[in-house]
Structure formats: structure tokens, C-alpha cells
Tab-separated table of C-alpha atoms and ligand atoms in Angstrom:
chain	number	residue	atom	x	y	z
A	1	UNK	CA	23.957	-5.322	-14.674
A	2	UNK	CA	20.145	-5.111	-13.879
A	3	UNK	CA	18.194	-7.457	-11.913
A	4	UNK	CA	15.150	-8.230	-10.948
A	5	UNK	CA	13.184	-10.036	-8.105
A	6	UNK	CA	9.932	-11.512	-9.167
A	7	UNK	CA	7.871	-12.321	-6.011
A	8	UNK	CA	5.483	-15.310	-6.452
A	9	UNK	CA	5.141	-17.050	-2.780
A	10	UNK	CA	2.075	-15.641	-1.531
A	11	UNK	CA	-0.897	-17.981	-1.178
A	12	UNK	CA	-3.651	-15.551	-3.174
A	13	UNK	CA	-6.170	-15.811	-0.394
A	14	UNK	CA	-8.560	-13.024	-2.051
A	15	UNK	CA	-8.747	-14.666	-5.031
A	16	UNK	CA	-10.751	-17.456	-2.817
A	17	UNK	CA	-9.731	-20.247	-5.358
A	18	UNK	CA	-7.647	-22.808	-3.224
A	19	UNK	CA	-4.872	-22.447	-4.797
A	20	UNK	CA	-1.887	-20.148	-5.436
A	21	UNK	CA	-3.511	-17.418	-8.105
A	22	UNK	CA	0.124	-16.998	-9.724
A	23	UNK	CA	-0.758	-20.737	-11.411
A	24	UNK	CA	-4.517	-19.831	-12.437
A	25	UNK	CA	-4.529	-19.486	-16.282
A	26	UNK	CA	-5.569	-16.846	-18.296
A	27	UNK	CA	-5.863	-17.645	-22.311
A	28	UNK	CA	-4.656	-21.674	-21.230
A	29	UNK	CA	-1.558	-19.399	-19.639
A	30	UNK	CA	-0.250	-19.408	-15.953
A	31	UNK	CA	-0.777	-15.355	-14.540
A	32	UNK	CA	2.872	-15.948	-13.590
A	33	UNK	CA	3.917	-17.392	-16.791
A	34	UNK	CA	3.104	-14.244	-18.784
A	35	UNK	CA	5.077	-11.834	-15.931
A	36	UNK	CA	8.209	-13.919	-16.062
A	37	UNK	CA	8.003	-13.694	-19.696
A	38	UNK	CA	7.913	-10.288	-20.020
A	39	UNK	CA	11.322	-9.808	-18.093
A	40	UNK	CA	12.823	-12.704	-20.063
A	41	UNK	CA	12.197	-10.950	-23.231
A	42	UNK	CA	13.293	-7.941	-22.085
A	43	UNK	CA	16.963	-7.105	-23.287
A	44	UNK	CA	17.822	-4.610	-20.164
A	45	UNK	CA	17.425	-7.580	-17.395
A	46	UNK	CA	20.809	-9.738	-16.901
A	47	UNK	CA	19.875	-11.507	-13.499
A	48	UNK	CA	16.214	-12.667	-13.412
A	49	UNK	CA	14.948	-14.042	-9.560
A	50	UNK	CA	11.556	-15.876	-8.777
A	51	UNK	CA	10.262	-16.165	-5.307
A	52	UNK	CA	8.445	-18.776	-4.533
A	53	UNK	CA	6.369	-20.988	-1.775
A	54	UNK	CA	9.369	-24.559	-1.125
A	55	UNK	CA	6.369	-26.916	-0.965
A	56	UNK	CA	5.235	-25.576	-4.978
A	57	UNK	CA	8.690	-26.042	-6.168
A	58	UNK	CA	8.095	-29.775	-8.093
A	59	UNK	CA	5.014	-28.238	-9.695
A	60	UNK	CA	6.612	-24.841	-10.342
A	61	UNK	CA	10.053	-26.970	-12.115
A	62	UNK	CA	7.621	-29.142	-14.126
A	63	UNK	CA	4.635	-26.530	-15.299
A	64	UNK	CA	6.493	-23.395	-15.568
A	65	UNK	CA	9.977	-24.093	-15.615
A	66	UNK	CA	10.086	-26.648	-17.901
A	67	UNK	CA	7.194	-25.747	-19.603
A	68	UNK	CA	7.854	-22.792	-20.522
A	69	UNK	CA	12.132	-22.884	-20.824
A	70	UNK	CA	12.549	-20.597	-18.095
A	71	UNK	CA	15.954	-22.499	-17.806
A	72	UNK	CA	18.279	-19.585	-16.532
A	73	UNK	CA	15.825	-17.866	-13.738
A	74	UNK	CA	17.271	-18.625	-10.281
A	75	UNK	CA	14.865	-19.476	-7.800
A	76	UNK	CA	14.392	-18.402	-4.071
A	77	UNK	CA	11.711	-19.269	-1.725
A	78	UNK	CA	9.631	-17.041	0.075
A	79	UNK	CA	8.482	-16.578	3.449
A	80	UNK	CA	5.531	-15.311	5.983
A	81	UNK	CA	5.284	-11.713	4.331
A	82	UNK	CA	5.787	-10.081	0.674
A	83	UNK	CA	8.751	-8.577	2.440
A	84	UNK	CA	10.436	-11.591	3.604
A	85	UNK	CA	10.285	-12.811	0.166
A	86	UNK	CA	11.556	-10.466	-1.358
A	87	UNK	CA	14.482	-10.351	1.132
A	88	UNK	CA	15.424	-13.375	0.182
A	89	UNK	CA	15.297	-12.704	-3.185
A	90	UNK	CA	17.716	-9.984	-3.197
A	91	UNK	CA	20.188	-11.916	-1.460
A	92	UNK	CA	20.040	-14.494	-4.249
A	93	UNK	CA	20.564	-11.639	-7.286
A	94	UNK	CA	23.865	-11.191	-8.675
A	95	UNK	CA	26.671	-9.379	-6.927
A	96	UNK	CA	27.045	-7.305	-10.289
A	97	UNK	CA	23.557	-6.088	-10.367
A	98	UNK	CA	23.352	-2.308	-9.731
A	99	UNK	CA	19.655	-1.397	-10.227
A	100	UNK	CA	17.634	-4.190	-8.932
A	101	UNK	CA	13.702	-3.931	-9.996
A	102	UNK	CA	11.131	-5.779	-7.346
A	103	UNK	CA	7.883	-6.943	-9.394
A	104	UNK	CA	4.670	-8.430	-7.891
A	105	UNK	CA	4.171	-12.150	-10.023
A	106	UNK	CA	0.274	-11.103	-9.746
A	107	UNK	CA	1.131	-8.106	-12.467
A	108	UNK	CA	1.755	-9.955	-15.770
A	109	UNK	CA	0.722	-6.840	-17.589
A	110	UNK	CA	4.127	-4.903	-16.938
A	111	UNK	CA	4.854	-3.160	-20.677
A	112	UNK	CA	8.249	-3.319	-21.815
A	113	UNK	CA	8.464	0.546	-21.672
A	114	UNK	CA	7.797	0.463	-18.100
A	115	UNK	CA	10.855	-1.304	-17.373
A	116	UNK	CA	12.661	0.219	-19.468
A	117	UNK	CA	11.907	3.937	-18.103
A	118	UNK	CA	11.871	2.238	-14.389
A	119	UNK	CA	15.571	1.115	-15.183
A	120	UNK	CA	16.889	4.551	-17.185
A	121	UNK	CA	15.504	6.659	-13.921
A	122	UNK	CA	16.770	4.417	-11.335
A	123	UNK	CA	19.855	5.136	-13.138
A	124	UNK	CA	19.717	8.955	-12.207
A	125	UNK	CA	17.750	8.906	-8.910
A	126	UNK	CA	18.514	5.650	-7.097
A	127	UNK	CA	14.506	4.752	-6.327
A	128	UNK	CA	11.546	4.844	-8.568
A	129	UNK	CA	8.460	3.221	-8.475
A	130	UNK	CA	5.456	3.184	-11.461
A	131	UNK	CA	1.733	4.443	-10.300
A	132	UNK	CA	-0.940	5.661	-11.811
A	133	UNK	CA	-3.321	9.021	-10.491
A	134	UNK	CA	-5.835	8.160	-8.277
A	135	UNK	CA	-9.398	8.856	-10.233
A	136	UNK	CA	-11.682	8.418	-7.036
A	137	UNK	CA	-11.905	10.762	-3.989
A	138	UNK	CA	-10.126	8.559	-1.648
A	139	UNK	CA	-11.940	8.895	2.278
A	140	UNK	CA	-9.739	7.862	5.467
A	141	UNK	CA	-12.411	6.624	7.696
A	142	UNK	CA	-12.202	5.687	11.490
A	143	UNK	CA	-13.123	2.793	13.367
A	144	UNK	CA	-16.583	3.193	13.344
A	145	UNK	CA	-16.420	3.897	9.029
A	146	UNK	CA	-17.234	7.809	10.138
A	147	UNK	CA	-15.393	9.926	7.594
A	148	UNK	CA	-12.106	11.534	9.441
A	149	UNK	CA	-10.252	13.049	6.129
A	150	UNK	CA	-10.619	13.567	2.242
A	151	UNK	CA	-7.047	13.569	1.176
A	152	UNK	CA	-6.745	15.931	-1.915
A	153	UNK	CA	-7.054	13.839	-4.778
A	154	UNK	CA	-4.014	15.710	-6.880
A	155	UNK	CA	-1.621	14.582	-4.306
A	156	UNK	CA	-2.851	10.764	-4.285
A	157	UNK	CA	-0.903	7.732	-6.737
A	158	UNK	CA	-1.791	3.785	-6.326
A	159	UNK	CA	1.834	2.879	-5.999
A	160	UNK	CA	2.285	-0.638	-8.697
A	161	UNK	CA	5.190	-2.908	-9.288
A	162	UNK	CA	8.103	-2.401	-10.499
A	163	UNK	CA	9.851	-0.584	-7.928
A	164	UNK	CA	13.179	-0.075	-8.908
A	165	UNK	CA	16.621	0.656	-6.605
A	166	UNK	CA	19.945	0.855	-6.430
A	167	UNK	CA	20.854	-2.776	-5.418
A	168	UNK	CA	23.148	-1.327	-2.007
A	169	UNK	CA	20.652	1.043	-1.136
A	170	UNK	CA	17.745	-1.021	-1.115
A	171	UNK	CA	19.888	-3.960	0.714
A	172	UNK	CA	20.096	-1.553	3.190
A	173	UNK	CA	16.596	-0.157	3.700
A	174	UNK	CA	15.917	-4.289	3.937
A	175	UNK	CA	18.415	-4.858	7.093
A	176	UNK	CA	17.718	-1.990	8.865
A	177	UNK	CA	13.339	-2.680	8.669
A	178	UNK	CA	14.284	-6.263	9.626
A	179	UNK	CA	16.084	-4.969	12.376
A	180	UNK	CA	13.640	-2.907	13.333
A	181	UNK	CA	11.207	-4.962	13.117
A	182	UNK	CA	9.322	-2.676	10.858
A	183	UNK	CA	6.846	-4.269	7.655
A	184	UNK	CA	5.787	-2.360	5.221
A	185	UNK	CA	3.047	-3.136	2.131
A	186	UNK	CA	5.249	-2.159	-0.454
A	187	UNK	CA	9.174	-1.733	-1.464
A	188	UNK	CA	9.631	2.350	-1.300
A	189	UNK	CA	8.464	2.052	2.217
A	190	UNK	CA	11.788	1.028	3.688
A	191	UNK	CA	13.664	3.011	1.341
A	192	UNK	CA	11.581	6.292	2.190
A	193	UNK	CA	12.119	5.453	5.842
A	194	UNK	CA	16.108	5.173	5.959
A	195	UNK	CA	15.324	9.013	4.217
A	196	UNK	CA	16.248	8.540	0.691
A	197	UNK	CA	13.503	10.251	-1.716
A	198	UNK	CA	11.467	7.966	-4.061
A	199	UNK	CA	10.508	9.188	-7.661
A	200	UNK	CA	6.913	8.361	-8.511
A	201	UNK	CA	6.786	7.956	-12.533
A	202	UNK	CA	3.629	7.145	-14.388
A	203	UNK	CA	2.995	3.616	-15.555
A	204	UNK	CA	-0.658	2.307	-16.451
A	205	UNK	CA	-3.904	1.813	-15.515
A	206	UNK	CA	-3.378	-2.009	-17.264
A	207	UNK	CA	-0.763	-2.841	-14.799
A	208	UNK	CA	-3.045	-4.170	-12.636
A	209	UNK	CA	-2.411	-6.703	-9.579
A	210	UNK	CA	-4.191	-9.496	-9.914
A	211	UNK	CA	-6.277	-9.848	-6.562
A	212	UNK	CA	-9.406	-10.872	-6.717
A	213	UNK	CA	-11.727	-12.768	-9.062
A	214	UNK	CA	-13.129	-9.959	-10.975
A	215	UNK	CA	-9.725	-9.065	-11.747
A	216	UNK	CA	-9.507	-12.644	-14.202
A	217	UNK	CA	-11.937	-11.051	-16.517
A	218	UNK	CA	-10.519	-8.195	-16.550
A	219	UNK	CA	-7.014	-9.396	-17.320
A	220	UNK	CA	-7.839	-11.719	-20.299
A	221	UNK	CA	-9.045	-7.960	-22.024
A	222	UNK	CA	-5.624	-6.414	-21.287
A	223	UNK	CA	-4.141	-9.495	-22.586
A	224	UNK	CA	-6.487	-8.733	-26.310
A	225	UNK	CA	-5.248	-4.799	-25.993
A	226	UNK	CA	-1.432	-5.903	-25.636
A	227	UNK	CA	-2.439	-8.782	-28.521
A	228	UNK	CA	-0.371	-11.620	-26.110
B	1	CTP	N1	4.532	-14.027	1.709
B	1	CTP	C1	4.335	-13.515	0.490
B	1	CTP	C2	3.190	-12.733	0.185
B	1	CTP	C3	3.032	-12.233	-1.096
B	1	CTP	N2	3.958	-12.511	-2.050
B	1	CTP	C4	3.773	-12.018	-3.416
B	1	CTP	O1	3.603	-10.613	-3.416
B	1	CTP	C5	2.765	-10.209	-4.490
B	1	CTP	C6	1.699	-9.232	-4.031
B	1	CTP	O2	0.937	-9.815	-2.983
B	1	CTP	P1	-0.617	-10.118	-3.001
B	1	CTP	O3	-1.266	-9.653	-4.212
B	1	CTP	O4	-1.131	-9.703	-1.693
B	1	CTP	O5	-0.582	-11.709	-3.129
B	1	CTP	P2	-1.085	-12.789	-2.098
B	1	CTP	O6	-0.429	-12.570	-0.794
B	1	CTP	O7	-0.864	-14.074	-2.788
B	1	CTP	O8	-2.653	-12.473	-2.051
B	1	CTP	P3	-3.617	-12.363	-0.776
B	1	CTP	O9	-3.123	-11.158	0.000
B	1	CTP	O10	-4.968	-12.166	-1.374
B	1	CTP	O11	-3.477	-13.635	-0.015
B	1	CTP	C7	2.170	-11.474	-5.099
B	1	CTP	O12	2.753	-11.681	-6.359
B	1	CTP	C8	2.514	-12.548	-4.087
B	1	CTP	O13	2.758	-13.824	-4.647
B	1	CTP	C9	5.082	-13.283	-1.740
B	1	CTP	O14	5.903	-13.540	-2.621
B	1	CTP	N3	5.240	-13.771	-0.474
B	2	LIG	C1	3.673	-3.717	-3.740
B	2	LIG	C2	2.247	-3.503	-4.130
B	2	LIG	O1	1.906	-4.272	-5.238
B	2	LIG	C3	2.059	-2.051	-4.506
B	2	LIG	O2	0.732	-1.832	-4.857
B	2	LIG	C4	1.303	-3.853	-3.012
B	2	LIG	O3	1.511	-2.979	-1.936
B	2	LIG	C5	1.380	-5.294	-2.574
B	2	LIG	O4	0.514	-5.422	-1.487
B	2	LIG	P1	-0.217	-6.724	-1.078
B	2	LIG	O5	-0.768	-6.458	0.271
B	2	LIG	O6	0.826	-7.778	-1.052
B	2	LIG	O7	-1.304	-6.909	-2.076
């Protein structure tokens, strides 16, 4: 079985709208709408999870839920961090489940070859996550924005959603952070830190997060391109 953890509890503070940006519509459709969609329709998924904040559950049942006839996506609710939500997630997913795919609710634009190739890797090497090539020279700058390093650009990926694990494995890399009290910005980070190795495959520049307002425009085109 394959599942997947759809996180959707953050509170979209860069978007600067007042509310949650997984609920702004794009094309009279919620942003998290089209993501849960595209693992609905998606035949390799058995277990589908959304995370999201308690106090938006009433609106979430009545204008997504219902709305939409998400009726068998099992719902978990998130906490202070991405990673807490996520957490709690996972512990919600099916027993079965043996690849487990964690997906950001602010990328709707996910391709069903993505998840498909994310799942058939996982398969083989246990952790994968989708990125693209970095096309800027990326600068690591100190306190006082002085230039300390220019990475070299062939060695650089932006690291996207879905990040995809064997369920036990990734469990794992979850306890022992919490334990440690260690947070991380993404997924792979616990997992490359309990020393298993991560697989980087390429996904697409159109998987973007959305983040910030410029990124509504933006998303309505990918929606034309992928004709949803
Ligand atoms: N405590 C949190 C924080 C984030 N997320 C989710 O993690 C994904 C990636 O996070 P981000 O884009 O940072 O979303 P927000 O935290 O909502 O945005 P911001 O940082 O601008 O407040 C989003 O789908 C968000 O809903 C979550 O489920 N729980
Ligand atoms: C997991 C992630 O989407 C990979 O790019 C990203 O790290 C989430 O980070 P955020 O700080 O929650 O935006």
C-alpha cells in the first residue's frame, strides 16, 4: 500500500491575506482543492491523509470535504511547525502503507508522473525527493549581507514536495528529531541525519509552492498549461 500525508495546517503568513492560503481560489477553486485532487485521482495512492489547523475543521468538512466528495481522506490536525504536522499525519496513515509520500497542500501542481516515478524509486532506494536545478548563482551571505560563499551552481537543487519514504524508516527519522529536539525545513532532513542517503530525482519547474502573492498569478498559468 502507498500513502500519503498532505500537510495543510500552516497559517500562509507570506501570502499576507488573513487567511489560510490553502482556501484562496484559483479558477473559483480552493489551492488545496486541486492538490488533494490530484492524489485522489491517482490510482497508486491507497491511504490519502490531510493535515490540518482543529479550529478550520467545520469550514474544511463543509467547503472542501463535502464540496468536493473528498469522503474517504482521513484527517489529522496539525501543530506549531510543518514538522509537527506532518508527525501527526504519519501516525494517522495506514499500518499497511509501505512507501509513504509527504506533499506540501501549497503545491497543487504535482503531475501525475511525479508521483508515480516518486513511488517506483522509493520502491528501490527507500528516500526520494523531486527538485528541480537551481538556474541562479545562489550567494551565502553573512550577517552584515557581505558575500561569504558562491556555492557551485551544478551541485545546487530547490528540494519540492513529494518526498517519498519507506513508511518505518521515515517513522524513525521522525522520533529520533523529536527526541532530539532537532527541526528541520523539509522531510529528507531527518532522514539524511539518522544517515540513510536521499535520491534527488527531477520533477518541474511548475511544481511550485505557493508562497506569496505573486505566486497566484503565476499558478492560474500552470493551471492553462496542465488544461485543469
Ligand atoms: N505548522 C505548519 C506549517 C506549515 N504547514 C504546511 O506546510 C506546507 C509548506 O509550508 P509553507 O509554505 O511555509 O506554509 P505556511 O506555513 O502556511 O506559510 P508561511 O510560512 O508563509 O506562514 C504548507 O502546505 C503548510 O500548510 C503545516 O501543515 N503546518
Ligand atoms: C518542504 C518544502 O516544501 C521543500 O521546499 C519546504 O522546505 C517547506 O518549507 P516552508 O518553510 O514550510 O515553506
Amino acid at each position: 500500500m502507498n500513502g500519503v500525508v498532505i500537510v495543510a495546517a500552516g497559517t500562509g503568513s507570506r501570502m499576507k491575506m488573513g487567511i489560510n492560503k490553502q482556501f484562496i481560489k484559483l479558477e473559483n477553486k480552493e489551492i488545496v482543492a486541486y492538490t488533494i485532487e490530484q492524489f485522489k485521482n491517482n490510482e497508486n495512492i491507497d491511504d490519502i491523509v490531510v493535515v490540518i489547523k482543529e479550529e478550520e475543521k467545520e469550514f474544511f468538512d463543509r467547503e472542501i470535504v463535502e464540496k468536493y466528495k473528498f469522503d474517504k481522506i482521513k484527517i489529522a490536525f496539525g501543530g506549531k511547525e510543518r514538522q509537527d504536522s506532518v508527525y501527526n499525519g504519519l501516525k494517522l496513515l495506514d499500518e499497511r502503507c509501505r512507501v509513504v509520500l509527504i506533499h506540501d497542500g501549497a503545491r497543487p501542481f504535482v503531475s501525475n508522473e511525479i508521483i508515480a516515478k516518486s513511488i517506483e524509486e522509493a520502491k528501490e532506494c527507500k528516500a526520494v525527493v523531486v527538485g528541480v536545478p537551481v538556474k541562479d548563482t545562489i550567494k551565502v551571505v553573512d550577517n552584515d549581507n557581505n558575500i561569504s560563499q558562491t556555492p557551485d551552481r551544478n551541485t545546487l537543487w530547490a528540494v519540492q514536495t513529494p518526498q517519498t519514504f519507506d513508511y518505518k524508516i521515515l517513522l524513525k527519522s521522525y522520533e529520533d528529531a523529536f527526541k532530539e529536539k532537532f527541526y528541520g525545513t523539509d522531510d529528507a532532513m531527518l532522514v539524511e541525519r539518522i544517515g540513510y542517503k536521499v535520491k534527488m530525482i527531477e520533477g518541474s519547474y511548475n511544481n511550485i509552492k505557493i508562497t506569496t502573492q505573486e505566486d497566484l498569478n503565476i499558478g492560474t498559468q500552470i493551471l492553462k498549461m496542465q488544461n485543469r
